[in-house]
Coordinates of C-alpha atoms and ligand atoms in Angstrom, one line a residue:
X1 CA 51.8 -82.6 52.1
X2 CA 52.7 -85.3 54.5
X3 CA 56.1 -85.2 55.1
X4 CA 56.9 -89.3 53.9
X5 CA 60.3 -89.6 55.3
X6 CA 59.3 -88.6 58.8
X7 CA 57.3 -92.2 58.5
X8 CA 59.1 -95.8 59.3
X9 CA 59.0 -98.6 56.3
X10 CA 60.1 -101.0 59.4
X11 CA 56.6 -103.1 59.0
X12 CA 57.9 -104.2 55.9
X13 CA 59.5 -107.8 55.9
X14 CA 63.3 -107.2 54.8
X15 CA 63.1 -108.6 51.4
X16 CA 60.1 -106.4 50.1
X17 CA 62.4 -103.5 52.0
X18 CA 65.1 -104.5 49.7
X19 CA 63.4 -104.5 46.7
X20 CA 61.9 -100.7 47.6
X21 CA 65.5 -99.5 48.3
X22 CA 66.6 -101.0 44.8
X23 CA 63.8 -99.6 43.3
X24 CA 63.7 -95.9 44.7
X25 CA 67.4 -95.8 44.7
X26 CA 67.8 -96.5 40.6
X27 CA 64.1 -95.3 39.4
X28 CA 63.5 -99.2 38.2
X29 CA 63.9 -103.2 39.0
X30 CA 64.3 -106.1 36.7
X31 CA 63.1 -108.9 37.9
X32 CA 62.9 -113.1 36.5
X33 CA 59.0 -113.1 35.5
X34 CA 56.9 -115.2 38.1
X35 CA 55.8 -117.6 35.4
X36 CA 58.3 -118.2 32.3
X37 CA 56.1 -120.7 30.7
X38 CA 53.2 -117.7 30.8
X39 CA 55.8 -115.8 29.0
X40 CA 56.4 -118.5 26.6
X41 CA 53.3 -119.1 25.5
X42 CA 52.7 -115.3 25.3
X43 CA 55.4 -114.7 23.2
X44 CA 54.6 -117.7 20.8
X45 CA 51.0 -116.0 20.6
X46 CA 52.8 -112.8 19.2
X47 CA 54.6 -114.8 17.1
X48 CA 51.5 -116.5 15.7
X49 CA 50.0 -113.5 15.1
X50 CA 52.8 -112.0 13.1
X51 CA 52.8 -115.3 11.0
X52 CA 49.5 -114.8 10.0
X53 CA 49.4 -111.2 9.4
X54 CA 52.2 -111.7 6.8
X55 CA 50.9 -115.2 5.8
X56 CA 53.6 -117.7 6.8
X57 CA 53.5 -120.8 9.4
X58 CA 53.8 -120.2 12.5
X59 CA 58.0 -120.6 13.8
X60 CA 59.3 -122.8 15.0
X61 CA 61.6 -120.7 17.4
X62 CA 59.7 -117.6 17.9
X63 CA 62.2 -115.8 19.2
X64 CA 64.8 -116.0 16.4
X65 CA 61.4 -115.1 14.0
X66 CA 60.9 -112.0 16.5
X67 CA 64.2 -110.9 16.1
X68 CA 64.8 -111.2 12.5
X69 CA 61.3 -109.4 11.9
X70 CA 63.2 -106.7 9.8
X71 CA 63.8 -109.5 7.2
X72 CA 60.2 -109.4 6.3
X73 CA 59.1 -106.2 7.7
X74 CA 60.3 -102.8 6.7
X75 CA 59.9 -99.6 8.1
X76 CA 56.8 -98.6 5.9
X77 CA 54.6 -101.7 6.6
X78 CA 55.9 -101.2 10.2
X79 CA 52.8 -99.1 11.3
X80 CA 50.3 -101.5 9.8
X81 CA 52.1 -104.4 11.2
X82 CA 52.7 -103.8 14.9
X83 CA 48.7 -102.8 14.6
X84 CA 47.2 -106.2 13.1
X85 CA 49.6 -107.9 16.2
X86 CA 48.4 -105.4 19.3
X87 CA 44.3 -105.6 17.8
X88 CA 45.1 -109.5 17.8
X89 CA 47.0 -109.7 21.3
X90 CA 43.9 -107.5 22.5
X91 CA 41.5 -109.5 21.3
X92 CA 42.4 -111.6 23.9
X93 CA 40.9 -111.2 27.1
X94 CA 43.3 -113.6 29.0
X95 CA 46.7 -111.7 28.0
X96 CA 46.1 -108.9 30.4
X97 CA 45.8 -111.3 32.8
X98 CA 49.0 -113.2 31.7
X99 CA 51.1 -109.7 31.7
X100 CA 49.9 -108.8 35.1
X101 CA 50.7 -112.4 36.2
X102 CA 54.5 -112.1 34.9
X103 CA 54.7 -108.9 37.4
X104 CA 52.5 -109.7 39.9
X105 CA 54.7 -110.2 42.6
X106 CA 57.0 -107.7 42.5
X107 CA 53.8 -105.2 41.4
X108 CA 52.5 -106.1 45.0
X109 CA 55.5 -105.2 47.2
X110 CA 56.0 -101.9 45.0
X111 CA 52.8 -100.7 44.3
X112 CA 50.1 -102.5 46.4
X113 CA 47.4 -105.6 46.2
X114 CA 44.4 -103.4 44.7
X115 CA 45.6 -102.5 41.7
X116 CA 44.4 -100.4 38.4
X117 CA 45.8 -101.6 34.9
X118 CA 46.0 -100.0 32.0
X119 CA 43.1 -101.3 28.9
X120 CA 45.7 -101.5 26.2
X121 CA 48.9 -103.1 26.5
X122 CA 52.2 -100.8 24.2
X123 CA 54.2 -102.6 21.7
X124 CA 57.5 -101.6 20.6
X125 CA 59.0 -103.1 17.5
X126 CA 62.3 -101.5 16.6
X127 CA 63.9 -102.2 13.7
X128 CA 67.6 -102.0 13.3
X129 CA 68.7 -99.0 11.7
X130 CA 65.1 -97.0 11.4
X131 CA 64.3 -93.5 12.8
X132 CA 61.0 -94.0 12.3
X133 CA 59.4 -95.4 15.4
X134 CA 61.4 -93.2 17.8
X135 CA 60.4 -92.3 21.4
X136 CA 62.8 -89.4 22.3
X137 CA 63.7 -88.3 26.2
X138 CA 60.7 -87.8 28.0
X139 CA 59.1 -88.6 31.3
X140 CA 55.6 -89.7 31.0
X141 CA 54.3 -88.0 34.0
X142 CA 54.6 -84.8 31.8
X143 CA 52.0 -85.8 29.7
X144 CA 49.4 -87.0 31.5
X145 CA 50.4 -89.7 33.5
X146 CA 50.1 -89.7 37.2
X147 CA 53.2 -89.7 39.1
X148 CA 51.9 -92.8 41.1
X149 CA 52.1 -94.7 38.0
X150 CA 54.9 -97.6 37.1
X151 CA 55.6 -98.9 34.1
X152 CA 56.0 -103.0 33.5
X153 CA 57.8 -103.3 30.4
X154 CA 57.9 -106.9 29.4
X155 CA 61.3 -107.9 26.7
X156 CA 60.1 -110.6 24.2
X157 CA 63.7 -110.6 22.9
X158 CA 66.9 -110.2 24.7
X159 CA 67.2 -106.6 24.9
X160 CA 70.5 -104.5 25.8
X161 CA 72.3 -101.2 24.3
X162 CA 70.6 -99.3 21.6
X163 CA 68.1 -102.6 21.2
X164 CA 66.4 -101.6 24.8
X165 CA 65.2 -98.3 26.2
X166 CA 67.6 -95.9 28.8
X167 CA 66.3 -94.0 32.0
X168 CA 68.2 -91.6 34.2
X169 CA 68.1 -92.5 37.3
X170 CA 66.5 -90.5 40.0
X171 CA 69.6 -89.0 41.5
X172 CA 70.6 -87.3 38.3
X173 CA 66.9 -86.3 37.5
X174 CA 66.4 -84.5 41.1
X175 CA 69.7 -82.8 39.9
X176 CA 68.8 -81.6 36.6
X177 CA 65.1 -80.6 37.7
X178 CA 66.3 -78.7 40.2
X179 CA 67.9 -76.4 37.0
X180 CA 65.0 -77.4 34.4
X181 CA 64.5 -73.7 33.3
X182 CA 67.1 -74.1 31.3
X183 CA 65.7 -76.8 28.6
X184 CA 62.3 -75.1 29.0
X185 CA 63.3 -74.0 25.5
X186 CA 64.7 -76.8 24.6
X187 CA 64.3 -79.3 21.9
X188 CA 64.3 -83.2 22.8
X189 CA 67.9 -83.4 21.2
X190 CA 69.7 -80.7 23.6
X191 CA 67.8 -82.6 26.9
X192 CA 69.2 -85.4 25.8
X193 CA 72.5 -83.9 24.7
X194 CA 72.3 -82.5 28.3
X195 CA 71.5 -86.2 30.1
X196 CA 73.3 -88.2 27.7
X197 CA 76.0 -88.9 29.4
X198 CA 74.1 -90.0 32.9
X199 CA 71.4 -92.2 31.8
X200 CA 71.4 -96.1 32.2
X201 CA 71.4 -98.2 28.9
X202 CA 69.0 -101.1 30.6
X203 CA 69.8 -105.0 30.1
X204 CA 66.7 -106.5 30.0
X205 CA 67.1 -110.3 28.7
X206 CA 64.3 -112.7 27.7
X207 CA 62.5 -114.2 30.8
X208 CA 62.5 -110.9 32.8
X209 CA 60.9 -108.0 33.5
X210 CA 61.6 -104.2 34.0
X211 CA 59.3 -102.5 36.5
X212 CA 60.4 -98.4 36.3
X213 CA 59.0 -95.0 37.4
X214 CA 58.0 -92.7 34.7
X215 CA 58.7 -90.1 36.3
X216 CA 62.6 -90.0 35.2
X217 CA 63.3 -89.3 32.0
X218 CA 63.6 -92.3 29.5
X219 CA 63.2 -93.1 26.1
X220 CA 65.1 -94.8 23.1
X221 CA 67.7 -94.1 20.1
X222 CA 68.0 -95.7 16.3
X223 CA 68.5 -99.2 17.2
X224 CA 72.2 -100.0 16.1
X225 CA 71.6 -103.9 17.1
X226 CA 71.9 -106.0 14.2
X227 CA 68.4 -107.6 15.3
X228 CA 65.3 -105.9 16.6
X229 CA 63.7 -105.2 18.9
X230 CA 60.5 -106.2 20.6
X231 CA 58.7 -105.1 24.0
X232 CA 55.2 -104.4 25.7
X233 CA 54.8 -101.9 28.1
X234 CA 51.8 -101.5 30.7
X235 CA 51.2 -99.1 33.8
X236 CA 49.6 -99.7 37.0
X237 CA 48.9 -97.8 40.1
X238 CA 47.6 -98.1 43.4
X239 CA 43.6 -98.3 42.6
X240 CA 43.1 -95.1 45.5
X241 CA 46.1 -93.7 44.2
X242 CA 45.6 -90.2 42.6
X243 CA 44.7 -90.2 39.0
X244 CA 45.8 -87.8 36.4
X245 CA 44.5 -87.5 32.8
X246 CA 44.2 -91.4 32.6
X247 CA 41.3 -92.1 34.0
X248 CA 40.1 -94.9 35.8
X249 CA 37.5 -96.9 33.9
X250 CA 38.9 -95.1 30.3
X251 CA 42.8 -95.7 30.4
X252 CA 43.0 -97.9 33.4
X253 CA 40.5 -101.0 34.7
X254 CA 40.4 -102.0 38.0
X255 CA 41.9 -105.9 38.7
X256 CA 42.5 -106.4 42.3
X257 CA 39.4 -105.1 44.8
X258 CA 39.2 -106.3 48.0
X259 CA 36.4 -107.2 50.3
X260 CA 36.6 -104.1 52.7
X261 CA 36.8 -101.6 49.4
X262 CA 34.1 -103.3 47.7
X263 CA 31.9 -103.2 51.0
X264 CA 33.6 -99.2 52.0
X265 CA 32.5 -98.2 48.0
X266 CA 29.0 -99.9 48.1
X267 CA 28.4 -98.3 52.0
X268 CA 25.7 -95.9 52.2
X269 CA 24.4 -93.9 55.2
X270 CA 20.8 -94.9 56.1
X271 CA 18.7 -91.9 55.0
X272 CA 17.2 -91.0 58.4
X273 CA 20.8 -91.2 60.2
X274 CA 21.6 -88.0 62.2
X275 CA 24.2 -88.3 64.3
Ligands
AKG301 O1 60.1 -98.8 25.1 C1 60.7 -97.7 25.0 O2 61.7 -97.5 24.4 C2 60.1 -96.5 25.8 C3 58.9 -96.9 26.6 C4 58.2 -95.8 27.2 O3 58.5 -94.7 27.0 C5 57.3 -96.1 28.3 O4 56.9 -97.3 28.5 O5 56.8 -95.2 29.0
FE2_302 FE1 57.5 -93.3 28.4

């Protein structure tokens, strides 16, 4: 293993060093998207296609309609709903592109300019009160995911408390690996009994953007917000970054080559070469 710390960061220009401090320091940034009409018209798409599926005009505010979903939505037509939105949003070739857009600068200083992106975008819809959509403590590099990997998780409603999702941040999560036998019997409710108290409750308004490392623990509780709850999430990696069970060209696509990998990948050796 290459012993990383031994290696200066000092070519980096001081704000892209800032923004890799904030981000290694507390496991995640949130950062103003680069493009908040992007994310208007995005989240008035969603909205549209929530209309239709239950067969009312389109709002007029789509944010209040997003966040009063539970009014016309209940936990058993949950499933069928947040499906008819996602096939529709993906459907659309130029929402990926959007998404990445909203991230894209902040992607580049943390993760790199050639970049893989995950095929499907997440949604999240949590309704207030409901236990039936829950994602309990768990860290996704655990289940496939490559440790390289980050996480944009894009708010289409202001998000805060219960409403929003918590991670622990990485100095609590080096301490409680370091003594993870313990919970290697353990149930989702005594790891979270056990991180409760540590883990960040993240504010993530409208008009920004979470990038985090899924390698710390996260997840979410019964939303006790009287409104719900509404996100998409996404990974990327470095493209030559090591893969895990998400492949590239199954889970992820690539969306950034440049000109000296597409010439390095296409390079073969003349067949007669020796030496
Ligand atoms: O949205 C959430 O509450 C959790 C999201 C999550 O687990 C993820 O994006 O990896
Ligand atoms: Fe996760």
């Amino acid at each position: 293993m290459l012993a990383l710390d031994r290696y200066p960061t000092g070519f980096l220009p001081d704000e892209e060093t800032a923004l890799h401090r904030r981000f290694l320091a507390d496991g995640h940034v949130i950062i103003p998207v680069a493009d908040p009409d992007r994310l208007d018209r995005l989240r008035a798409a969603i909205a549209g296609l929530a209309a239709h599926h239950l067969d009312i005009a389109m709002p007029e505010a789509p944010g209040d309609f997003l966040d009063a979903i539970h009014t016309r939505v209940g936990p058993a037509a949950l499933n069928g709903f947040k499906l008819a939105v996602i096939e529709g949003l993906q459907a659309d070739a130029g929402v990926r592109r959007d998404y990445f857009e909203l991230a894209r600068p902040a992607l580049e200083v943390l993760v790199g300019n050639e970049l893989a992106m995950q095929r499907r975008l997440n949604l999240s819809v949590q309704l207030p009160g409901d236990d039936s959509a829950l994602l309990p403590v768990h860290a996704d590099v655990w289940n496939g995911d490559s440790p390289f990997e980050v996480v944009v998780w894009l708010p289409l409603v202001d998000c805060h408390g219960s409403k929003s999702m918590f991670l622990l941040p990485p100095a609590a999560q080096a301490r409680h690996e370091a003594d993870f036998q313990r919970y290697s019997e353990a149930g989702t409710d005594e790891l979270f009994a056990a991180i409760r108290d540590e883990v960040v409750w993240l504010d993530v308004p409208y008009g920004t953007a979470l990038l985090f490392s899924q390698n710390l623990m996260h997840g979410n509780i019964v939303n006790g917000e009287a409104e719900t709850r509404w996100s998409l999430n996404c990974r990327f990696k470095s493209l030559f970054s090591p893969y895990a069970s998400n492949r590239l060209g199954e889970f992820f696509e690539p969306i950034t080559i440049r000109a000296a990998s597409r010439l390095g990948m296409a390079h073969r050796m003349p067949e007669d070469f020796d030496e």
